[in-house]
Amino acid sequence: MAEFIKTLGKTLGISFNRHCKIVYSYMTVTALLKINMVVFKFKTQFLHHLEMLVSRGYRYWFSGKIFTNEAHKVIALQTKFATQCSTDATENQRYRRRKKGLANSQLRAWYDEKNKQLLWILLATDGIHVYAEQLQDSQKKEKPYHSHRL
């Protein structure tokens, strides 16, 4: 985790001593343009947090990964989702968006120290969304292959 933060700091040319704080088991990275991104240190807590968000209505998702040597993409990714999907919206802003029929989004990530990559996931609620065609439904039931008869 510390290696990823150092790489990100070198890429941006800033020091994260003042801009990074570890809160319990996840880290909030704060840098340019009021960027806040929750990066989990432990996979189990990351999955538990995703399960909690899905239970609160964030049932649509899509994800990706960023390798440590591409740390500059983290800031670009977070900025893109903050402007297009309002991932940095406050509780009141999310309430107003829901009343207008717009989808709310949450961006979460987990740093995999073993493979030196950042795995991110964008979760969204029901409503109008910029990435509606790319989103997958977490509650969609798919039939297993063995249940089909020939």
PDB file of C-alpha atoms in Angstrom:
ATOM      1  CA  MET A   1       0.000   0.000   0.000  1.00  0.00           C
ATOM      2  CA  ALA A   2       2.745   2.435   0.924  1.00  0.00           C
ATOM      3  CA  GLU A   3       4.579   1.613  -2.311  1.00  0.00           C
ATOM      4  CA  PHE A   4       1.502   2.505  -4.345  1.00  0.00           C
ATOM      5  CA  ILE A   5       1.110   5.828  -2.497  1.00  0.00           C
ATOM      6  CA  LYS A   6       4.774   6.676  -3.093  1.00  0.00           C
ATOM      7  CA  THR A   7       4.417   5.856  -6.807  1.00  0.00           C
ATOM      8  CA  LEU A   8       1.279   7.972  -7.020  1.00  0.00           C
ATOM      9  CA  GLY A   9       3.041  10.840  -5.236  1.00  0.00           C
ATOM     10  CA  LYS A  10       6.041  10.693  -7.589  1.00  0.00           C
ATOM     11  CA  THR A  11       3.731  10.673 -10.607  1.00  0.00           C
ATOM     12  CA  LEU A  12       1.835  13.746  -9.419  1.00  0.00           C
ATOM     13  CA  GLY A  13       4.908  15.488  -8.017  1.00  0.00           C
ATOM     14  CA  ILE A  14       3.346  15.951  -4.563  1.00  0.00           C
ATOM     15  CA  SER A  15       3.926  14.569  -1.113  1.00  0.00           C
ATOM     16  CA  PHE A  16       1.128  12.569   0.471  1.00  0.00           C
ATOM     17  CA  ASN A  17       2.300  13.195   4.043  1.00  0.00           C
ATOM     18  CA  ARG A  18      -0.301  15.946   4.399  1.00  0.00           C
ATOM     19  CA  HIS A  19      -2.789  14.604   1.869  1.00  0.00           C
ATOM     20  CA  CYS A  20      -3.179  10.985   2.915  1.00  0.00           C
ATOM     21  CA  LYS A  21      -4.667   9.598   6.079  1.00  0.00           C
ATOM     22  CA  ILE A  22      -5.376   6.033   7.100  1.00  0.00           C
ATOM     23  CA  VAL A  23      -8.713   5.594   8.824  1.00  0.00           C
ATOM     24  CA  TYR A  24      -9.251   2.135  10.327  1.00  0.00           C
ATOM     25  CA  SER A  25      -8.691  -0.316   7.474  1.00  0.00           C
ATOM     26  CA  TYR A  26      -9.148   1.928   4.468  1.00  0.00           C
ATOM     27  CA  MET A  27      -7.306   4.902   3.122  1.00  0.00           C
ATOM     28  CA  THR A  28      -8.718   8.160   1.799  1.00  0.00           C
ATOM     29  CA  VAL A  29      -6.489   9.642  -0.878  1.00  0.00           C
ATOM     30  CA  THR A  30      -6.949  13.406  -1.121  1.00  0.00           C
ATOM     31  CA  ALA A  31      -5.086  15.264  -3.826  1.00  0.00           C
ATOM     32  CA  LEU A  32      -5.814  17.732  -6.613  1.00  0.00           C
ATOM     33  CA  LEU A  33      -9.320  19.151  -7.172  1.00  0.00           C
ATOM     34  CA  LYS A  34     -10.802  17.872  -3.890  1.00  0.00           C
ATOM     35  CA  ILE A  35     -10.395  14.237  -4.902  1.00  0.00           C
ATOM     36  CA  ASN A  36     -11.462  11.654  -2.349  1.00  0.00           C
ATOM     37  CA  MET A  37     -11.161   7.985  -3.143  1.00  0.00           C
ATOM     38  CA  VAL A  38     -11.639   5.166  -0.672  1.00  0.00           C
ATOM     39  CA  VAL A  39      -8.971   2.488  -1.117  1.00  0.00           C
ATOM     40  CA  PHE A  40      -9.304  -0.596   1.086  1.00  0.00           C
ATOM     41  CA  LYS A  41      -6.253  -2.386   2.398  1.00  0.00           C
ATOM     42  CA  PHE A  42      -7.921  -5.739   3.099  1.00  0.00           C
ATOM     43  CA  LYS A  43      -9.935  -7.698   0.546  1.00  0.00           C
ATOM     44  CA  THR A  44     -12.427  -9.028   3.090  1.00  0.00           C
ATOM     45  CA  GLN A  45     -13.355  -5.538   4.255  1.00  0.00           C
ATOM     46  CA  PHE A  46     -13.580  -4.348   0.638  1.00  0.00           C
ATOM     47  CA  LEU A  47     -16.031  -7.144  -0.187  1.00  0.00           C
ATOM     48  CA  HIS A  48     -17.995  -6.517   3.014  1.00  0.00           C
ATOM     49  CA  HIS A  49     -18.307  -2.828   2.092  1.00  0.00           C
ATOM     50  CA  LEU A  50     -19.492  -3.736  -1.433  1.00  0.00           C
ATOM     51  CA  GLU A  51     -22.080  -6.094   0.044  1.00  0.00           C
ATOM     52  CA  MET A  52     -23.328  -3.280   2.279  1.00  0.00           C
ATOM     53  CA  LEU A  53     -23.623  -0.878  -0.687  1.00  0.00           C
ATOM     54  CA  VAL A  54     -25.518  -3.478  -2.753  1.00  0.00           C
ATOM     55  CA  SER A  55     -27.949  -3.972   0.124  1.00  0.00           C
ATOM     56  CA  ARG A  56     -28.556  -0.193   0.088  1.00  0.00           C
ATOM     57  CA  GLY A  57     -29.609  -0.189  -3.559  1.00  0.00           C
ATOM     58  CA  TYR A  58     -26.303   0.112  -5.455  1.00  0.00           C
ATOM     59  CA  ARG A  59     -27.046  -2.970  -7.554  1.00  0.00           C
ATOM     60  CA  TYR A  60     -25.461  -2.001 -10.906  1.00  0.00           C
ATOM     61  CA  TRP A  61     -21.707  -2.145 -11.346  1.00  0.00           C
ATOM     62  CA  PHE A  62     -18.663  -2.256 -13.575  1.00  0.00           C
ATOM     63  CA  SER A  63     -15.006  -2.506 -12.651  1.00  0.00           C
ATOM     64  CA  GLY A  64     -11.409  -2.421 -13.790  1.00  0.00           C
ATOM     65  CA  LYS A  65      -7.811  -2.452 -12.581  1.00  0.00           C
ATOM     66  CA  ILE A  66      -4.858  -0.100 -12.584  1.00  0.00           C
ATOM     67  CA  PHE A  67      -1.300  -1.366 -12.213  1.00  0.00           C
ATOM     68  CA  THR A  68       1.183   0.353  -9.878  1.00  0.00           C
ATOM     69  CA  ASN A  69       3.277   1.686 -12.772  1.00  0.00           C
ATOM     70  CA  GLU A  70       0.146   3.486 -14.095  1.00  0.00           C
ATOM     71  CA  ALA A  71      -0.573   5.414 -10.889  1.00  0.00           C
ATOM     72  CA  HIS A  72      -1.377   8.634 -12.764  1.00  0.00           C
ATOM     73  CA  LYS A  73      -4.534   6.938 -14.060  1.00  0.00           C
ATOM     74  CA  VAL A  74      -6.015   6.850 -10.539  1.00  0.00           C
ATOM     75  CA  ILE A  75      -6.471  10.617 -10.449  1.00  0.00           C
ATOM     76  CA  ALA A  76      -7.812  10.681 -14.018  1.00  0.00           C
ATOM     77  CA  LEU A  77     -10.277   7.880 -13.241  1.00  0.00           C
ATOM     78  CA  GLN A  78     -11.558   9.485 -10.056  1.00  0.00           C
ATOM     79  CA  THR A  79     -11.898  12.900 -11.711  1.00  0.00           C
ATOM     80  CA  LYS A  80     -13.779  11.371 -14.647  1.00  0.00           C
ATOM     81  CA  PHE A  81     -16.268   9.563 -12.412  1.00  0.00           C
ATOM     82  CA  ALA A  82     -16.661  12.588 -10.118  1.00  0.00           C
ATOM     83  CA  THR A  83     -17.623  14.837 -13.034  1.00  0.00           C
ATOM     84  CA  GLN A  84     -19.695  12.366 -15.072  1.00  0.00           C
ATOM     85  CA  CYS A  85     -21.302  10.247 -12.329  1.00  0.00           C
ATOM     86  CA  SER A  86     -21.175  12.538  -9.263  1.00  0.00           C
ATOM     87  CA  THR A  87     -19.321   9.975  -7.160  1.00  0.00           C
ATOM     88  CA  ASP A  88     -18.309  12.759  -4.763  1.00  0.00           C
ATOM     89  CA  ALA A  89     -21.904  13.896  -4.106  1.00  0.00           C
ATOM     90  CA  THR A  90     -22.979  14.605  -0.543  1.00  0.00           C
ATOM     91  CA  GLU A  91     -25.903  12.842   1.119  1.00  0.00           C
ATOM     92  CA  ASN A  92     -28.248  15.763   0.289  1.00  0.00           C
ATOM     93  CA  GLN A  93     -27.089  15.843  -3.345  1.00  0.00           C
ATOM     94  CA  ARG A  94     -27.673  12.096  -3.663  1.00  0.00           C
ATOM     95  CA  TYR A  95     -31.188  12.577  -2.227  1.00  0.00           C
ATOM     96  CA  ARG A  96     -31.985  15.292  -4.784  1.00  0.00           C
ATOM     97  CA  ARG A  97     -30.575  13.196  -7.628  1.00  0.00           C
ATOM     98  CA  ARG A  98     -32.742  10.250  -6.572  1.00  0.00           C
ATOM     99  CA  LYS A  99     -35.860  12.474  -6.547  1.00  0.00           C
ATOM    100  CA  LYS A 100     -35.039  13.621 -10.128  1.00  0.00           C
ATOM    101  CA  GLY A 101     -34.742  10.004 -11.302  1.00  0.00           C
ATOM    102  CA  LEU A 102     -30.952  10.088 -11.697  1.00  0.00           C
ATOM    103  CA  ALA A 103     -28.726   7.233 -10.580  1.00  0.00           C
ATOM    104  CA  ASN A 104     -26.290   7.706  -7.711  1.00  0.00           C
ATOM    105  CA  SER A 105     -22.790   6.241  -7.935  1.00  0.00           C
ATOM    106  CA  GLN A 106     -20.074   5.155  -5.521  1.00  0.00           C
ATOM    107  CA  LEU A 107     -16.437   4.467  -6.465  1.00  0.00           C
ATOM    108  CA  ARG A 108     -14.491   2.056  -4.271  1.00  0.00           C
ATOM    109  CA  ALA A 109     -11.097   0.380  -4.681  1.00  0.00           C
ATOM    110  CA  TRP A 110      -8.855  -2.265  -3.160  1.00  0.00           C
ATOM    111  CA  TYR A 111      -5.068  -2.316  -3.490  1.00  0.00           C
ATOM    112  CA  ASP A 112      -3.848  -5.853  -4.152  1.00  0.00           C
ATOM    113  CA  GLU A 113      -0.299  -5.878  -2.771  1.00  0.00           C
ATOM    114  CA  LYS A 114       0.401  -9.362  -4.135  1.00  0.00           C
ATOM    115  CA  ASN A 115      -0.232  -8.420  -7.785  1.00  0.00           C
ATOM    116  CA  LYS A 116       0.686  -4.728  -7.396  1.00  0.00           C
ATOM    117  CA  GLN A 117      -2.601  -3.427  -8.794  1.00  0.00           C
ATOM    118  CA  LEU A 118      -5.556  -1.303  -7.757  1.00  0.00           C
ATOM    119  CA  LEU A 119      -8.915  -2.977  -8.379  1.00  0.00           C
ATOM    120  CA  TRP A 120     -11.775  -0.466  -8.617  1.00  0.00           C
ATOM    121  CA  ILE A 121     -15.525  -0.822  -8.904  1.00  0.00           C
ATOM    122  CA  LEU A 122     -18.203   1.724  -9.743  1.00  0.00           C
ATOM    123  CA  LEU A 123     -21.571   0.934  -8.144  1.00  0.00           C
ATOM    124  CA  ALA A 124     -24.814   2.652  -9.203  1.00  0.00           C
ATOM    125  CA  THR A 125     -28.461   2.751  -8.154  1.00  0.00           C
ATOM    126  CA  ASP A 126     -31.572   2.647 -10.349  1.00  0.00           C
ATOM    127  CA  GLY A 127     -32.088   5.681 -12.545  1.00  0.00           C
ATOM    128  CA  ILE A 128     -30.597   7.497 -15.516  1.00  0.00           C
ATOM    129  CA  HIS A 129     -26.833   6.898 -15.690  1.00  0.00           C
ATOM    130  CA  VAL A 130     -24.073   7.919 -18.114  1.00  0.00           C
ATOM    131  CA  TYR A 131     -22.709   4.357 -18.287  1.00  0.00           C
ATOM    132  CA  ALA A 132     -26.095   2.601 -18.349  1.00  0.00           C
ATOM    133  CA  GLU A 133     -25.109   0.275 -21.238  1.00  0.00           C
ATOM    134  CA  GLN A 134     -21.908  -0.887 -19.517  1.00  0.00           C
ATOM    135  CA  LEU A 135     -23.416  -1.542 -16.087  1.00  0.00           C
ATOM    136  CA  GLN A 136     -24.070  -5.113 -15.015  1.00  0.00           C
ATOM    137  CA  ASP A 137     -26.897  -6.061 -12.664  1.00  0.00           C
ATOM    138  CA  SER A 138     -25.727  -7.751  -9.460  1.00  0.00           C
ATOM    139  CA  GLN A 139     -29.181  -9.250  -8.848  1.00  0.00           C
ATOM    140  CA  LYS A 140     -29.657 -10.748 -12.300  1.00  0.00           C
ATOM    141  CA  LYS A 141     -30.247 -14.480 -12.099  1.00  0.00           C
ATOM    142  CA  GLU A 142     -28.433 -16.512 -14.718  1.00  0.00           C
ATOM    143  CA  LYS A 143     -29.285 -20.125 -15.394  1.00  0.00           C
ATOM    144  CA  PRO A 144     -26.404 -22.524 -14.844  1.00  0.00           C
ATOM    145  CA  TYR A 145     -25.262 -24.468 -17.894  1.00  0.00           C
ATOM    146  CA  HIS A 146     -26.017 -27.863 -16.378  1.00  0.00           C
ATOM    147  CA  SER A 147     -29.739 -27.102 -16.111  1.00  0.00           C
ATOM    148  CA  HIS A 148     -30.223 -26.992 -19.898  1.00  0.00           C
ATOM    149  CA  ARG A 149     -31.427 -30.125 -21.658  1.00  0.00           C
ATOM    150  CA  LEU A 150     -30.575 -31.166 -25.174  1.00  0.00           C
TER     151      LEU A 150
END
